N, C-alpha and C. Protein backbone atom coordinates (compact mmCIF):
# COMPACT_ATOMS: atom_id res chain seq x y z
N MET A 1 0.69 -1.48 -0.01
CA MET A 1 0.17 0.06 0.10
C MET A 1 0.95 1.23 0.03
N PRO A 2 0.88 2.23 -0.90
CA PRO A 2 1.60 3.24 -0.98
C PRO A 2 1.14 4.18 0.00
N CYS A 3 2.19 5.12 0.64
CA CYS A 3 2.28 5.90 1.92
C CYS A 3 2.98 6.79 1.61
N LYS A 4 2.80 8.13 2.72
CA LYS A 4 3.93 9.02 2.11
C LYS A 4 5.25 8.84 2.78
N THR A 5 5.25 8.39 4.14
CA THR A 5 6.53 8.00 4.77
C THR A 5 6.40 6.86 5.29
N VAL A 6 7.50 5.83 5.15
CA VAL A 6 7.56 4.77 5.50
C VAL A 6 8.86 4.96 6.74
N VAL A 7 8.41 4.02 7.75
CA VAL A 7 9.25 4.05 9.03
C VAL A 7 9.71 2.83 9.23
N PHE A 8 10.75 2.68 9.44
CA PHE A 8 11.80 1.20 9.75
C PHE A 8 12.27 1.49 11.49
N ALA A 9 11.09 0.82 12.18
CA ALA A 9 11.30 1.30 13.71
C ALA A 9 11.95 -0.13 14.37
N GLY A 10 13.06 -0.29 14.72
CA GLY A 10 13.70 -1.40 15.13
C GLY A 10 14.46 -2.19 14.53
N ASP A 11 15.32 -2.88 14.84
CA ASP A 11 16.30 -3.61 14.21
C ASP A 11 15.57 -5.24 14.37
N ASP A 12 15.61 -5.66 12.90
CA ASP A 12 15.46 -7.16 12.93
C ASP A 12 16.15 -7.84 12.02
N VAL A 13 16.65 -9.19 12.33
CA VAL A 13 17.39 -10.04 11.72
C VAL A 13 16.81 -10.26 10.17
N HIS A 14 15.50 -10.05 10.23
CA HIS A 14 15.15 -10.37 8.76
C HIS A 14 14.90 -9.19 7.68
N LEU A 15 15.54 -7.88 8.38
CA LEU A 15 15.61 -6.43 7.71
C LEU A 15 16.79 -6.62 6.53
N ASN A 16 16.79 -6.83 5.51
CA ASN A 16 17.77 -6.94 4.58
C ASN A 16 17.88 -6.07 3.45
N ALA A 17 18.77 -5.82 2.35
CA ALA A 17 18.87 -4.91 1.36
C ALA A 17 17.34 -5.17 0.73
N LEU A 18 17.12 -6.34 0.35
CA LEU A 18 16.06 -6.65 -0.62
C LEU A 18 14.92 -6.29 0.22
N SER A 19 14.68 -6.57 1.27
CA SER A 19 13.00 -6.36 2.04
C SER A 19 13.31 -4.74 2.18
N TYR A 20 14.37 -4.27 2.44
CA TYR A 20 14.33 -2.60 2.62
C TYR A 20 13.74 -1.94 1.20
N ARG A 21 14.53 -2.35 0.26
CA ARG A 21 14.23 -1.73 -1.18
C ARG A 21 12.93 -1.84 -1.45
N GLN A 22 12.20 -3.05 -1.08
CA GLN A 22 10.77 -3.39 -1.40
C GLN A 22 9.74 -2.54 -0.53
N MET A 23 9.90 -2.53 0.84
CA MET A 23 9.22 -1.64 1.45
C MET A 23 9.54 -0.19 1.39
N SER A 24 10.80 0.34 0.90
CA SER A 24 10.87 1.86 0.87
C SER A 24 10.35 2.43 -0.28
N GLY A 25 10.12 1.57 -1.40
CA GLY A 25 9.71 1.62 -2.51
C GLY A 25 8.07 1.93 -2.79
N ARG A 26 7.62 1.94 -1.29
CA ARG A 26 5.97 2.27 -1.13
C ARG A 26 6.11 3.65 -0.57
N ALA A 27 7.17 4.17 -0.52
CA ALA A 27 7.35 5.90 -0.04
C ALA A 27 6.85 6.51 -1.20
N GLY A 28 5.58 7.57 -0.95
CA GLY A 28 5.13 8.38 -1.85
C GLY A 28 3.94 7.80 -2.81
N ARG A 29 2.72 8.69 -2.72
CA ARG A 29 1.73 8.04 -3.37
C ARG A 29 1.65 8.42 -4.74
N ARG A 30 1.31 7.66 -5.98
CA ARG A 30 1.64 8.28 -6.87
C ARG A 30 0.34 8.85 -7.60
N GLY A 31 0.99 10.37 -8.19
CA GLY A 31 -0.05 11.25 -8.51
C GLY A 31 -0.13 12.40 -7.21
N PHE A 32 0.32 11.86 -6.04
CA PHE A 32 0.18 12.86 -4.89
C PHE A 32 1.45 13.54 -4.51
N ASP A 33 2.39 12.64 -4.46
CA ASP A 33 3.69 13.09 -3.80
C ASP A 33 5.09 13.29 -4.85
N LYS A 34 5.53 14.20 -4.96
CA LYS A 34 6.72 14.08 -5.84
C LYS A 34 7.83 13.18 -5.23
N LEU A 35 7.64 13.27 -4.02
CA LEU A 35 8.79 12.66 -3.28
C LEU A 35 8.14 11.80 -1.85
N GLY A 36 9.00 10.64 -1.43
CA GLY A 36 8.38 9.87 -0.30
C GLY A 36 9.57 9.98 0.94
N ARG A 37 9.19 9.70 1.71
CA ARG A 37 10.16 9.88 3.01
C ARG A 37 10.20 8.52 3.70
N ILE A 38 11.69 8.29 4.15
CA ILE A 38 11.67 6.91 4.79
C ILE A 38 12.75 7.60 6.21
N VAL A 39 12.16 6.86 7.11
CA VAL A 39 12.49 7.09 8.44
C VAL A 39 13.03 6.13 9.44
N PHE A 40 14.30 5.92 9.66
CA PHE A 40 15.06 4.86 10.57
C PHE A 40 14.63 5.38 11.94
N PHE A 41 14.32 4.38 12.98
CA PHE A 41 14.04 4.45 14.35
C PHE A 41 14.76 3.41 14.77
N GLY A 42 15.87 3.47 15.83
CA GLY A 42 16.45 2.16 16.48
C GLY A 42 17.20 1.29 15.70
N ILE A 43 17.91 1.66 14.69
CA ILE A 43 18.48 0.88 13.69
C ILE A 43 20.01 1.58 13.85
N PRO A 44 20.97 0.80 14.15
CA PRO A 44 22.36 1.29 14.29
C PRO A 44 22.67 1.70 12.52
N ASP A 45 23.35 2.83 12.84
CA ASP A 45 23.89 3.33 11.49
C ASP A 45 24.59 2.51 10.42
N ALA A 46 25.56 1.59 11.10
CA ALA A 46 26.14 0.39 10.22
C ALA A 46 25.09 -0.18 9.32
N LYS A 47 24.10 -0.68 10.15
CA LYS A 47 23.03 -1.46 9.48
C LYS A 47 22.26 -0.57 8.06
N ILE A 48 21.94 0.68 8.55
CA ILE A 48 21.19 1.61 7.58
C ILE A 48 22.47 1.96 6.43
N ASN A 49 23.55 1.94 6.55
CA ASN A 49 24.58 2.07 5.56
C ASN A 49 24.61 0.70 4.79
N ARG A 50 24.30 -0.49 5.12
CA ARG A 50 24.28 -1.74 4.70
C ARG A 50 22.98 -1.88 4.03
N LEU A 51 22.10 -1.51 4.15
CA LEU A 51 20.86 -1.72 3.74
C LEU A 51 20.43 -0.66 2.24
N LEU A 52 21.18 0.65 2.56
CA LEU A 52 21.21 1.33 1.27
C LEU A 52 22.10 1.03 0.48
N THR A 53 23.44 0.44 0.70
CA THR A 53 24.19 0.38 -0.38
C THR A 53 24.44 -1.27 -0.42
N GLY A 54 23.63 -2.08 0.00
CA GLY A 54 24.12 -3.62 -0.22
C GLY A 54 23.51 -4.05 -1.37
N ASP A 55 24.11 -5.19 -2.08
CA ASP A 55 23.65 -5.66 -3.28
C ASP A 55 22.47 -6.71 -2.78
N LEU A 56 21.47 -6.35 -3.89
CA LEU A 56 20.40 -7.04 -3.81
C LEU A 56 20.57 -8.79 -4.14
N GLN A 57 20.11 -9.63 -3.44
CA GLN A 57 20.05 -11.30 -3.90
C GLN A 57 19.18 -11.20 -5.07
N THR A 58 19.73 -12.53 -5.78
CA THR A 58 18.91 -12.79 -6.76
C THR A 58 18.25 -13.63 -6.48
N LEU A 59 16.98 -13.24 -7.16
CA LEU A 59 15.69 -14.26 -6.85
C LEU A 59 15.48 -15.35 -7.77
N GLN A 60 15.13 -16.58 -7.40
CA GLN A 60 15.07 -17.79 -8.37
C GLN A 60 13.75 -18.32 -8.28
N GLY A 61 13.04 -18.60 -9.24
CA GLY A 61 11.58 -19.39 -9.09
C GLY A 61 11.84 -20.64 -8.69
N ASN A 62 10.97 -21.39 -8.05
CA ASN A 62 10.99 -22.79 -7.97
C ASN A 62 9.94 -23.45 -8.41
N PHE A 63 9.19 -22.87 -9.54
CA PHE A 63 8.12 -23.42 -10.31
C PHE A 63 8.62 -24.74 -11.29
N PRO A 64 8.42 -25.78 -10.84
CA PRO A 64 8.63 -26.73 -12.22
C PRO A 64 7.60 -26.66 -13.33
N VAL A 65 8.60 -26.36 -14.70
CA VAL A 65 7.59 -26.65 -15.88
C VAL A 65 8.16 -28.05 -16.35
N THR A 66 6.78 -28.69 -16.44
CA THR A 66 7.10 -29.96 -16.99
C THR A 66 6.17 -29.95 -18.57
N THR A 67 6.13 -30.90 -19.18
CA THR A 67 5.40 -31.33 -20.38
C THR A 67 3.93 -31.37 -19.81
N SER A 68 3.90 -32.23 -19.08
CA SER A 68 2.26 -31.93 -19.03
C SER A 68 1.52 -31.05 -18.70
N LEU A 69 2.26 -29.83 -17.82
CA LEU A 69 1.96 -28.80 -17.60
C LEU A 69 1.58 -27.91 -18.70
N VAL A 70 2.67 -27.81 -19.51
CA VAL A 70 2.68 -27.06 -20.79
C VAL A 70 1.68 -27.70 -21.85
N GLN A 71 1.23 -28.76 -21.72
CA GLN A 71 0.19 -29.51 -22.64
C GLN A 71 -1.26 -28.99 -22.24
N ARG A 72 -1.30 -29.16 -20.82
CA ARG A 72 -2.48 -28.66 -19.84
C ARG A 72 -2.98 -27.25 -20.39
N SER A 73 -1.71 -26.45 -20.47
CA SER A 73 -2.20 -24.87 -20.44
C SER A 73 -2.67 -24.51 -21.99
N PHE A 74 -1.87 -25.36 -22.82
CA PHE A 74 -2.28 -25.36 -24.11
C PHE A 74 -3.93 -25.66 -24.08
N ASP A 75 -4.34 -26.85 -23.64
CA ASP A 75 -5.69 -27.47 -23.68
C ASP A 75 -6.49 -26.17 -23.22
N LEU A 76 -6.06 -25.78 -22.13
CA LEU A 76 -7.01 -24.24 -21.69
C LEU A 76 -7.10 -23.09 -22.49
N VAL A 77 -6.06 -22.91 -23.36
CA VAL A 77 -6.11 -21.66 -24.28
C VAL A 77 -6.78 -22.33 -25.37
N ARG A 78 -6.84 -23.70 -26.38
CA ARG A 78 -7.71 -23.96 -27.06
C ARG A 78 -9.40 -23.90 -26.73
N SER A 79 -9.58 -24.12 -25.32
CA SER A 79 -10.95 -24.27 -24.84
C SER A 79 -11.94 -22.97 -25.08
């Protein structure tokens, strides 16, 4: 959900560069705000620096594409 300001309150082991990028992307409402704001509260400066400059991990899907799946998909399209 878009919002004007995103607040990160407290440090958590699950907060990494990827989740930071995803959540901070919600700052700023399209059509209403030219800029969004991000506020850090209770997070060490070193971790904030890692969140801002860290490399994003590669996402890889885990959905197996089999020949029967492809065949059933074609059958659905033809119906």
